[in-house]
GROMACS .gro file of C-alpha atoms in nm:
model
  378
    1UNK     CA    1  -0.129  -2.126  -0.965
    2UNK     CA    2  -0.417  -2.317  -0.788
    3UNK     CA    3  -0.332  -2.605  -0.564
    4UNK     CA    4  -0.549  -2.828  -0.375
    5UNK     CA    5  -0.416  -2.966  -0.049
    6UNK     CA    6  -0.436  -3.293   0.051
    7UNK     CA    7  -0.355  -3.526   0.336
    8UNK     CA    8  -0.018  -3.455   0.436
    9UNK     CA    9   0.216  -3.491   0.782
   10UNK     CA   10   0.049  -3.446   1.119
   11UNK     CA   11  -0.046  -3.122   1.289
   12UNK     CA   12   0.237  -2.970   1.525
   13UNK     CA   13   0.076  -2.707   1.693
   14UNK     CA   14  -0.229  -2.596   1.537
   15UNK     CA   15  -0.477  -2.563   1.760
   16UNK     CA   16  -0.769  -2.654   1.536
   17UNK     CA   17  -0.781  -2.991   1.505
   18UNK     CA   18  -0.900  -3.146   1.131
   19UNK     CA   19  -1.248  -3.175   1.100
   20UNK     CA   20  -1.479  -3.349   0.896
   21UNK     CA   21  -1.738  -3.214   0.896
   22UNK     CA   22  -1.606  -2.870   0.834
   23UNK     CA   23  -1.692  -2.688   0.550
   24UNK     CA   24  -1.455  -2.633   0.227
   25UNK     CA   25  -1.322  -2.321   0.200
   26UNK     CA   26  -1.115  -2.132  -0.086
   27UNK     CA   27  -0.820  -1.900  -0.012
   28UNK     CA   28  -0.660  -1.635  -0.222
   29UNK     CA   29  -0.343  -1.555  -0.144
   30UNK     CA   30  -0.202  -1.278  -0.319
   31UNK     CA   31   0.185  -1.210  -0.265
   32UNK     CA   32   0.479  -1.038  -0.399
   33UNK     CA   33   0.672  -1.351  -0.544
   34UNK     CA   34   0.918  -1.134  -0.842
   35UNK     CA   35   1.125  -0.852  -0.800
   36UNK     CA   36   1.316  -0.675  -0.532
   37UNK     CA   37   1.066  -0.728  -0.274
   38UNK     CA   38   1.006  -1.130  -0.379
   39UNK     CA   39   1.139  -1.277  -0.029
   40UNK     CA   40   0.917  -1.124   0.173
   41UNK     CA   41   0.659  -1.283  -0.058
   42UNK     CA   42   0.812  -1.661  -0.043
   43UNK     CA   43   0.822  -1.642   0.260
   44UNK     CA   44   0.474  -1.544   0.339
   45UNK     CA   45   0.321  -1.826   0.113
   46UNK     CA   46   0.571  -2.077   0.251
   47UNK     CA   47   0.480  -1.998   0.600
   48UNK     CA   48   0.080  -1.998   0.530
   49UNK     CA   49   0.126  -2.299   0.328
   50UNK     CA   50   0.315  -2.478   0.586
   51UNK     CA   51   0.014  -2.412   0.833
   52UNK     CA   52  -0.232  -2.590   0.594
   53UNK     CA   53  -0.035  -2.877   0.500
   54UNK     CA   54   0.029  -2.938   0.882
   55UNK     CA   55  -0.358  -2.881   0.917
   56UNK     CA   56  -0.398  -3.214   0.734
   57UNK     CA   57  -0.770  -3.063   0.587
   58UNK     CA   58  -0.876  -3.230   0.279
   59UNK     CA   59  -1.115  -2.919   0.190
   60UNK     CA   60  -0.902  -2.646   0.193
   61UNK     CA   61  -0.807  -2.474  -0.157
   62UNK     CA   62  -0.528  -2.244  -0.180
   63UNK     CA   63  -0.501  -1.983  -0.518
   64UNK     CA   64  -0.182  -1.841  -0.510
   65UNK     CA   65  -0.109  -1.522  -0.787
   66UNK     CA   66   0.233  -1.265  -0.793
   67UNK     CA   67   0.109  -0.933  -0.756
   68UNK     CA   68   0.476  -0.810  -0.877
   69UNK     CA   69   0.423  -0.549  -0.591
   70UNK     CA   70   0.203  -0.329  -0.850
   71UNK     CA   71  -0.064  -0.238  -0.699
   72UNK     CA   72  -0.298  -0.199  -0.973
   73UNK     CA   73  -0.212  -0.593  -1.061
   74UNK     CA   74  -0.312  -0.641  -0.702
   75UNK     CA   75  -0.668  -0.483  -0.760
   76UNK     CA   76  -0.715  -0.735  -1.111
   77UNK     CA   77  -0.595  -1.047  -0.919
   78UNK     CA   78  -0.868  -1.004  -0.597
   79UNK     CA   79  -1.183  -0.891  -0.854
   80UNK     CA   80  -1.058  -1.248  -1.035
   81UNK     CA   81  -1.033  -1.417  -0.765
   82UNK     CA   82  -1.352  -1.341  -0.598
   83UNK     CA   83  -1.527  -1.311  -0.922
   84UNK     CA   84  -1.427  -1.602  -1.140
   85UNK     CA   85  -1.230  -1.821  -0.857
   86UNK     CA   86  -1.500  -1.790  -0.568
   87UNK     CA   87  -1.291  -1.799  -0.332
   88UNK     CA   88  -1.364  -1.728   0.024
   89UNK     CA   89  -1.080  -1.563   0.236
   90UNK     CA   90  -0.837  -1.361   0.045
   91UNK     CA   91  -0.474  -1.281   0.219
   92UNK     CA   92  -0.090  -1.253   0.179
   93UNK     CA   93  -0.014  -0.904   0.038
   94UNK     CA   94   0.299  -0.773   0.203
   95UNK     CA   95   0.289  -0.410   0.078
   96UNK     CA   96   0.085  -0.156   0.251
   97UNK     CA   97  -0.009   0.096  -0.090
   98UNK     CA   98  -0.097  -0.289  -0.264
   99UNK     CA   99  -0.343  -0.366   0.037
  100UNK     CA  100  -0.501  -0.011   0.076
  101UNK     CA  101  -0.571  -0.057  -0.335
  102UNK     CA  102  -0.699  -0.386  -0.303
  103UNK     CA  103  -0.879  -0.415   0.093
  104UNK     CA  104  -1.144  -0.159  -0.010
  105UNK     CA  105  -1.288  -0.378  -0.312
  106UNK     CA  106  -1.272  -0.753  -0.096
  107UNK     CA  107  -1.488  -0.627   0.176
  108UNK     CA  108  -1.746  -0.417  -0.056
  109UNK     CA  109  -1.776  -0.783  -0.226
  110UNK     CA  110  -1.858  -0.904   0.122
  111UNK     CA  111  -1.510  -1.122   0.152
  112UNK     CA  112  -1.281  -1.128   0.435
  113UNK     CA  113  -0.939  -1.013   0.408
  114UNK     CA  114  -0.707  -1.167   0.655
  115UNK     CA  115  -0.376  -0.976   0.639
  116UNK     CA  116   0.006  -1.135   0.691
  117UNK     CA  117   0.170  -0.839   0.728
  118UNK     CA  118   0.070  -0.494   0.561
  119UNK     CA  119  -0.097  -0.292   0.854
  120UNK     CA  120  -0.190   0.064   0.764
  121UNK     CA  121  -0.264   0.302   1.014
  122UNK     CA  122  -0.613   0.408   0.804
  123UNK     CA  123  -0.747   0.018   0.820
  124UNK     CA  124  -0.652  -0.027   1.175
  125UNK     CA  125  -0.885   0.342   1.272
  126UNK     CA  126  -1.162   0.485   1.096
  127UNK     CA  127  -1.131   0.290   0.740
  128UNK     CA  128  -1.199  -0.028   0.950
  129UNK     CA  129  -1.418  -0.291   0.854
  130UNK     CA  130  -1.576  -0.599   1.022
  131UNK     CA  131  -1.465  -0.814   0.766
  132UNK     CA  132  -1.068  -0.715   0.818
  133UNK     CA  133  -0.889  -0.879   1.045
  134UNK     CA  134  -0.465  -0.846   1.043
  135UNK     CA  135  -0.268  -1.139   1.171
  136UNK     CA  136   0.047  -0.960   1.190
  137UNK     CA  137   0.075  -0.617   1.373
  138UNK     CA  138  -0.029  -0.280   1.336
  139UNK     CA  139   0.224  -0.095   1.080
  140UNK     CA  140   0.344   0.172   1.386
  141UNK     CA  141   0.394  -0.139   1.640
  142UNK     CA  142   0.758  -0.261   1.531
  143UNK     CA  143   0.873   0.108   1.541
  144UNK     CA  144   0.718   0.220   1.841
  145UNK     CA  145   0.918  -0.023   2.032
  146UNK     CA  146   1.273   0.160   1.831
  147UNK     CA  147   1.156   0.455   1.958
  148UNK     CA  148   1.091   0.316   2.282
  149UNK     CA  149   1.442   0.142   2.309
  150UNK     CA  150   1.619   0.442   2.140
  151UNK     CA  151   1.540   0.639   2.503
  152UNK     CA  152   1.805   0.436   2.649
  153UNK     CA  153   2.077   0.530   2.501
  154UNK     CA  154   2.044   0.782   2.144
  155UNK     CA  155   1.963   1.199   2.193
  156UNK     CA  156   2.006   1.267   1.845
  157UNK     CA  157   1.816   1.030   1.563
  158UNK     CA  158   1.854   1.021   1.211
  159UNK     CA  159   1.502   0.851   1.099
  160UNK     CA  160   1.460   0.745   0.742
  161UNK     CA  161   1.175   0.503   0.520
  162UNK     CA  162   1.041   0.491   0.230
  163UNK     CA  163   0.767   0.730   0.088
  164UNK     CA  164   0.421   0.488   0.129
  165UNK     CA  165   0.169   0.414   0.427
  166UNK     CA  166   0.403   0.219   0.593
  167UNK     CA  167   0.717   0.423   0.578
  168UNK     CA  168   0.508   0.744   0.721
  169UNK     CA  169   0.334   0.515   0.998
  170UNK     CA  170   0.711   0.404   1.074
  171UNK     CA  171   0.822   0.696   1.111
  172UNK     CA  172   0.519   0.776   1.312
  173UNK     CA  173   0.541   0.519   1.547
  174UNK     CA  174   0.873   0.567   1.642
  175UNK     CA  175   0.866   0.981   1.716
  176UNK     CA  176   0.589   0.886   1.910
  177UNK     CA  177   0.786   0.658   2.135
  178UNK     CA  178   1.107   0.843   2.095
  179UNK     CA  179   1.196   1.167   2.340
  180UNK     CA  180   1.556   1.301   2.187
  181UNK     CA  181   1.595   1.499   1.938
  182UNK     CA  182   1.530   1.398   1.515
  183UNK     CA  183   1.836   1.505   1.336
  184UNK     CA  184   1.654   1.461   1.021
  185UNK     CA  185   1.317   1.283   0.876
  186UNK     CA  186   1.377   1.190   0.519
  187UNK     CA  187   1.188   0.978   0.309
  188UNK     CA  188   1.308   0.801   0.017
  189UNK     CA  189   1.174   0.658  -0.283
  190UNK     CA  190   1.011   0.276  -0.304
  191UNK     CA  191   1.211   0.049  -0.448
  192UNK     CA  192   1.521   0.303  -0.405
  193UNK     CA  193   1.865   0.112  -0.440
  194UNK     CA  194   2.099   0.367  -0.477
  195UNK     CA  195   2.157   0.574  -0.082
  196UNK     CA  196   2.504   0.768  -0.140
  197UNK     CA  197   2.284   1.115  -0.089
  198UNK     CA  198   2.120   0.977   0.231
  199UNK     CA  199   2.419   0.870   0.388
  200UNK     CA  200   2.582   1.221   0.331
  201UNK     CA  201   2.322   1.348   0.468
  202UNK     CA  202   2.337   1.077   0.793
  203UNK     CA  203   2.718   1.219   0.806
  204UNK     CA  204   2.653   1.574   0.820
  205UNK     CA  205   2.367   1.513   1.009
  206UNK     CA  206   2.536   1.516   1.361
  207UNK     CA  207   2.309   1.198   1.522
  208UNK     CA  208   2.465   0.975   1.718
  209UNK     CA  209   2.181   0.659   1.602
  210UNK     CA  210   2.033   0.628   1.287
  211UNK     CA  211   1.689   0.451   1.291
  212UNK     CA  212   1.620   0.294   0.915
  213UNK     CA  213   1.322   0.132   0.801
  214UNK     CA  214   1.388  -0.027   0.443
  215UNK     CA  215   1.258  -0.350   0.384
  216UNK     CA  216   1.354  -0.610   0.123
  217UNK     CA  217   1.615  -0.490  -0.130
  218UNK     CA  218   1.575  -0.151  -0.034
  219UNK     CA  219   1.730  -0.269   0.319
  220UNK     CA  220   1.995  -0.478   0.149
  221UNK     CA  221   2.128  -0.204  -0.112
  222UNK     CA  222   2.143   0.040   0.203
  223UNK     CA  223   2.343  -0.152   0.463
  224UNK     CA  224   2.595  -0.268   0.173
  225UNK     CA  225   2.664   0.082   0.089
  226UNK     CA  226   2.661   0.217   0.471
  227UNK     CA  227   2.885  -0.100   0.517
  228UNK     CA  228   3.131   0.118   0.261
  229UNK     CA  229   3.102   0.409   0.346
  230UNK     CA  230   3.295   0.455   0.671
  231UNK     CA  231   3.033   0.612   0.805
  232UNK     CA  232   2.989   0.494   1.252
  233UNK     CA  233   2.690   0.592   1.364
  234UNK     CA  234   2.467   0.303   1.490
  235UNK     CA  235   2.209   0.182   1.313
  236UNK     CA  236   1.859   0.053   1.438
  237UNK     CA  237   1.549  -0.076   1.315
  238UNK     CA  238   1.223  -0.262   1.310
  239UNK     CA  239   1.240  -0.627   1.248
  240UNK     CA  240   1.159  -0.589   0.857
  241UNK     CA  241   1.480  -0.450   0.767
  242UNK     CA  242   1.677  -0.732   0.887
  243UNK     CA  243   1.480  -1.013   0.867
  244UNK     CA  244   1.604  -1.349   0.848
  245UNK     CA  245   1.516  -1.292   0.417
  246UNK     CA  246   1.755  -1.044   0.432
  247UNK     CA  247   2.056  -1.122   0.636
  248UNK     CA  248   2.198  -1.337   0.444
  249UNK     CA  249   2.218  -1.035   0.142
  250UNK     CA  250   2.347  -0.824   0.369
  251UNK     CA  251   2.599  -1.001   0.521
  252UNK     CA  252   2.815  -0.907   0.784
  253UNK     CA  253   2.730  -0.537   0.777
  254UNK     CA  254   2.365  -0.633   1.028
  255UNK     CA  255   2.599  -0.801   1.272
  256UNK     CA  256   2.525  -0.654   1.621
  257UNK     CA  257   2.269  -0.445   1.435
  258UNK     CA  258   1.973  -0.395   1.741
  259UNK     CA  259   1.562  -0.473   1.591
  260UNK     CA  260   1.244  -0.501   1.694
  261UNK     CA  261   1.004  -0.781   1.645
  262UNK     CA  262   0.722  -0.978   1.783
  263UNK     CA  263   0.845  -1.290   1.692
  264UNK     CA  264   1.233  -1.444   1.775
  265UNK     CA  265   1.313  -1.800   1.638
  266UNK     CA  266   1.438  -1.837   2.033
  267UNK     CA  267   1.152  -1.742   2.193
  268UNK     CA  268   1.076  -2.023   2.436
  269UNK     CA  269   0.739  -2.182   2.407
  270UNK     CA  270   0.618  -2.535   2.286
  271UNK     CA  271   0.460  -2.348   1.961
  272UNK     CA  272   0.800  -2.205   1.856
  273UNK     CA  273   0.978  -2.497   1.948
  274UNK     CA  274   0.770  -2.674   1.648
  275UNK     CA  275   0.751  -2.422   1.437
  276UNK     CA  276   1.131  -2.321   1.356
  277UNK     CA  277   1.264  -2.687   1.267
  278UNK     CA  278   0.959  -2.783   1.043
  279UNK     CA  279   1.010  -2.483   0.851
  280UNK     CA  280   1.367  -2.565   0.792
  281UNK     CA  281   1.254  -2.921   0.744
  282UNK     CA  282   1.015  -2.812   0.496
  283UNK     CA  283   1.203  -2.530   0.324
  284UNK     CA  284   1.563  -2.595   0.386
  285UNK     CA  285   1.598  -2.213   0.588
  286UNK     CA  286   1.514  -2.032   0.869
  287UNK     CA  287   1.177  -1.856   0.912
  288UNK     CA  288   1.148  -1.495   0.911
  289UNK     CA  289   0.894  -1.225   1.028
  290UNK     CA  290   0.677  -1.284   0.768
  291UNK     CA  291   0.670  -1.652   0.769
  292UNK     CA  292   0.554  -1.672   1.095
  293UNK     CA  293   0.293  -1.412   1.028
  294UNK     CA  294   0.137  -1.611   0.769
  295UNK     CA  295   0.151  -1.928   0.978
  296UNK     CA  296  -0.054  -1.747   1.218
  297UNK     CA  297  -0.288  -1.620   0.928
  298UNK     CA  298  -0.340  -1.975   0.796
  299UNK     CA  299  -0.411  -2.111   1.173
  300UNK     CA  300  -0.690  -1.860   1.217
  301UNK     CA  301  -0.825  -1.910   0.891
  302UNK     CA  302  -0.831  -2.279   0.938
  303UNK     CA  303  -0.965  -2.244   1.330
  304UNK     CA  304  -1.260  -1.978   1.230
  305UNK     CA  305  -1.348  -2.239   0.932
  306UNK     CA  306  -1.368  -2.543   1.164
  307UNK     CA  307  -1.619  -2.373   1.384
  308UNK     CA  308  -1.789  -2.164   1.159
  309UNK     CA  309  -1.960  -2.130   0.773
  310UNK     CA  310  -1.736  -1.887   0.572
  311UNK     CA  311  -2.070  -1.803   0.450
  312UNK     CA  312  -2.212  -1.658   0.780
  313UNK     CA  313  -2.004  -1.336   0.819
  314UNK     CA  314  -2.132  -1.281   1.154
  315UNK     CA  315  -2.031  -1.587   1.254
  316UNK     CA  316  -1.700  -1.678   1.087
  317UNK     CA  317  -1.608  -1.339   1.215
  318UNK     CA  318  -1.674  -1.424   1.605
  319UNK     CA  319  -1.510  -1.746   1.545
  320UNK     CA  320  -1.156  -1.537   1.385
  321UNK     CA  321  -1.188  -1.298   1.679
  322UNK     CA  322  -1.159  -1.542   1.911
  323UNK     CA  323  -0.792  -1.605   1.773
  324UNK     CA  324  -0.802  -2.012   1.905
  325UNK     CA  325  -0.474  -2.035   1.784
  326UNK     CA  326  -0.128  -2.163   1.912
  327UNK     CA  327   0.092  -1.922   1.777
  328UNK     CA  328   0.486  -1.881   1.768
  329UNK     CA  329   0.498  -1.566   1.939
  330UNK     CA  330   0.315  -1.659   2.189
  331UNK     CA  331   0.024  -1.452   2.345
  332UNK     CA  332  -0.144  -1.380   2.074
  333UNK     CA  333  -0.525  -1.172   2.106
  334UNK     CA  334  -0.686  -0.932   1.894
  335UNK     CA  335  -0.779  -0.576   1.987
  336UNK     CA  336  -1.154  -0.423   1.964
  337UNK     CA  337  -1.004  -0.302   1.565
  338UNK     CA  338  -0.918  -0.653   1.476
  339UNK     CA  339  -0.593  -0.612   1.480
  340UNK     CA  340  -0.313  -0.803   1.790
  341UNK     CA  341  -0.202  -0.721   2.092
  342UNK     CA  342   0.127  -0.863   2.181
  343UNK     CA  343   0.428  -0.901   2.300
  344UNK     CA  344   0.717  -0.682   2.127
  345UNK     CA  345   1.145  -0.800   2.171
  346UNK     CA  346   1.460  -0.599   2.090
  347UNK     CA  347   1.658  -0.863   1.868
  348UNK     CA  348   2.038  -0.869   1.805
  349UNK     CA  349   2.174  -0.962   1.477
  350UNK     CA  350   2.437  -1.268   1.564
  351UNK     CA  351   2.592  -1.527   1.358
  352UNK     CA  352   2.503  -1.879   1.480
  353UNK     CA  353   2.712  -2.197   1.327
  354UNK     CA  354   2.802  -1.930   1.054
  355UNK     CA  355   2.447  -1.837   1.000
  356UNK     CA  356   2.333  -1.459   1.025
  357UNK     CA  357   1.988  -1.454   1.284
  358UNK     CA  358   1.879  -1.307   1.540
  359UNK     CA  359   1.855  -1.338   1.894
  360UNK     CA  360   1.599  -1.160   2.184
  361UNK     CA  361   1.777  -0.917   2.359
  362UNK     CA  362   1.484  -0.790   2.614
  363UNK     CA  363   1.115  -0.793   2.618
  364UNK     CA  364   1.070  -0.393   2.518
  365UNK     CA  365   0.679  -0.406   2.546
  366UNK     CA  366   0.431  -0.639   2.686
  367UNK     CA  367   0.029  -0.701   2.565
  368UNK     CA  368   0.062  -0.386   2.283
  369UNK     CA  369  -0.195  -0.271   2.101
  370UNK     CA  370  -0.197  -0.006   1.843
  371UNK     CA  371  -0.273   0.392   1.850
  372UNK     CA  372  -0.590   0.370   1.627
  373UNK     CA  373  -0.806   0.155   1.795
  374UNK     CA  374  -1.035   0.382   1.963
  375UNK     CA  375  -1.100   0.555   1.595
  376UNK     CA  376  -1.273   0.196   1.460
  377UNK     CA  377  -1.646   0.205   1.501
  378UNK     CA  378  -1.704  -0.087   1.298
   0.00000   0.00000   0.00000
């Protein structure tokens, strides 16, 4: 669906103002929006499209398409896009396989790619490009800091994900971090909903913490069942797996549940303190991960375009490096690979006024960057 923003209520926090004599720019934004992995996509459009109404520009045109989280389906949309819809910036694609298909085609077309959340190791090291740039994280980040936090307190981890780029940079990031021992490293299938094999094997396994990444449904279908299966150990994770999209499918079972994340809807700056109760104005719910990652996208999007032509790579590329943005997490830079360095937090799943969130726990790292950075040349 196309849709052409207009006027609408006043800036918050953006921290490029509306100008006139900027010029129009077209966004693609391609996002999972069916299927088991369709709130991570909602919320990724509602958070970027939140940032442009606020924005107030009159010459900003947003495309949005489903990609259905196939990634050939991905590939069509962007050659459309670019090809018959001109537009400038493409974004939004949640899934790390989808944005590895589709990344290498945008930039060969001479488009930018601005990512909201899939971050795979290969873009962020020698597959980088100058016309990538990720507003989000860099797929080991989140994990890192699990692996990091597990020190304290686990000598035996059960680690599990799913069997794409992500899952293996999870799984990466957090043995890299982690000094105990790994009970087990299993992978599981994409889209997997059915886990009574893996949790025999988390019984018999002998850990005392289990570290999961499963995101969307896959995250839901596996806590319900752990939930029922009498089965003790702790679990732990990055923020993904029990993000506000999820907790309320999960229920009960994430309470006390310990995460990682780079944003907490309690973090305490004037940024955040905006940003949380216009989403819920806007959508009636809480933000999650990925909302606030596409918020961010949409701010440095709209900055780079107020400052530069999208037409001038060179130049619309300085102007999204220099990341003029106010975001929600606070300090937010990019590294030499285009990709942040920021703050990470260990969350706690609580209920608040009935309400499944979560809260920051401790700051677990502090101006982070990513493993890969040294490997981009571009």
């Amino acid at each position: 669906m196309k849709t052409s923003l207009l006027a609408a209520t006043a800036a918050l926090m953006l921290g490029s103002a509306c100008m006139a004599s900027a010029e129009p720019v077209k966004i693609g934004l391609i996002t999972t929006l069916s299927g088991g992995g369709a709130g991570l996509g909602v919320d990724t459009r509602d958070g970027f499209m939140l940032a442009i109404k606020q924005s107030g520009r009159k010459d900003v045109t947003v495309v949005t398409e489903d990609d259905a989280q196939k990634p050939e389906l991905a590939v069509q949309i962007a050659d459309k896009m670019i090809q018959s819809e001109n537009v400038d910036v493409l974004t939004g694609i949640v899934w790390s396989n989808l944005l590895m298909a589709v990344q290498p085609g945008v930039v060969a077309q001479g488009k930018f790619y601005v990512s909201t959340n899939a971050a795979p190791a290969a873009l962020a090291g020698a597959k980088c490009d100058p016309l990538y740039f990720n507003a989000a994280y860099q797929n080991d980040n989140l994990h890192e800091a699990m692996g990091e936090y597990a020190n304290k307190g686990y000598k035996k981890m059960f680690i599990m994900a799913p069997n794409y780029p992500a899952g293996k940079d999870s799984l990466t990031g957090f043995k890299r971090y982690y000094k105990g021992t790994v009970a087990n490293e299993v992978y599981t299938q994409v889209g997997q909903t059915d886990y009574a094999a893996e949790i025999a094997q988390i019984r018999a396994s002998g850990a005392d913490g289990v570290f999961v990444f499963l995101p969307g449904g896959m995250g839901i279908a596996f806590m319900k069942q752990y939930a029922q299966s009498g089965v003790k150990t702790p679990i732990i994770g990055p923020g993904f797996s029990f993000s506000q999209d999820v907790l309320p499918a999960i229920g009960d079972a994430a309470l006390g549940v310990k995460a990682s994340g780079q944003w907490v809807k309690d973090l305490d700056n004037a940024a955040n303190k905006a940003f949380v109760p216009a989403f819920e104005k806007e959508y009636g719910r809480l933000p999650s991960i990925y909302a606030v990652q596409a918020f961010d996208a949409a701010q440095l999007i709209l900055s780079a375009s107020s400052k530069a032509s999208v037409k001038d790579a060179k130049a619309f590329a300085a102007a999204l490096n220099a990341a003029d943005i106010k975001s929600p997490r606070g300090n937010f830079k990019f590294n030499t690979n285009r990709h942040p360095i920021q703050d990470i937090y260990v969350t706690e799943v609580v209920k608040e006024n009935g309400v499944l969130t979560n809260k920051t726990v401790e700051k677990i790292f502090t101006d982070h960057g990513d493993a890969y950075a040294k490997e981009c040349k571009k």
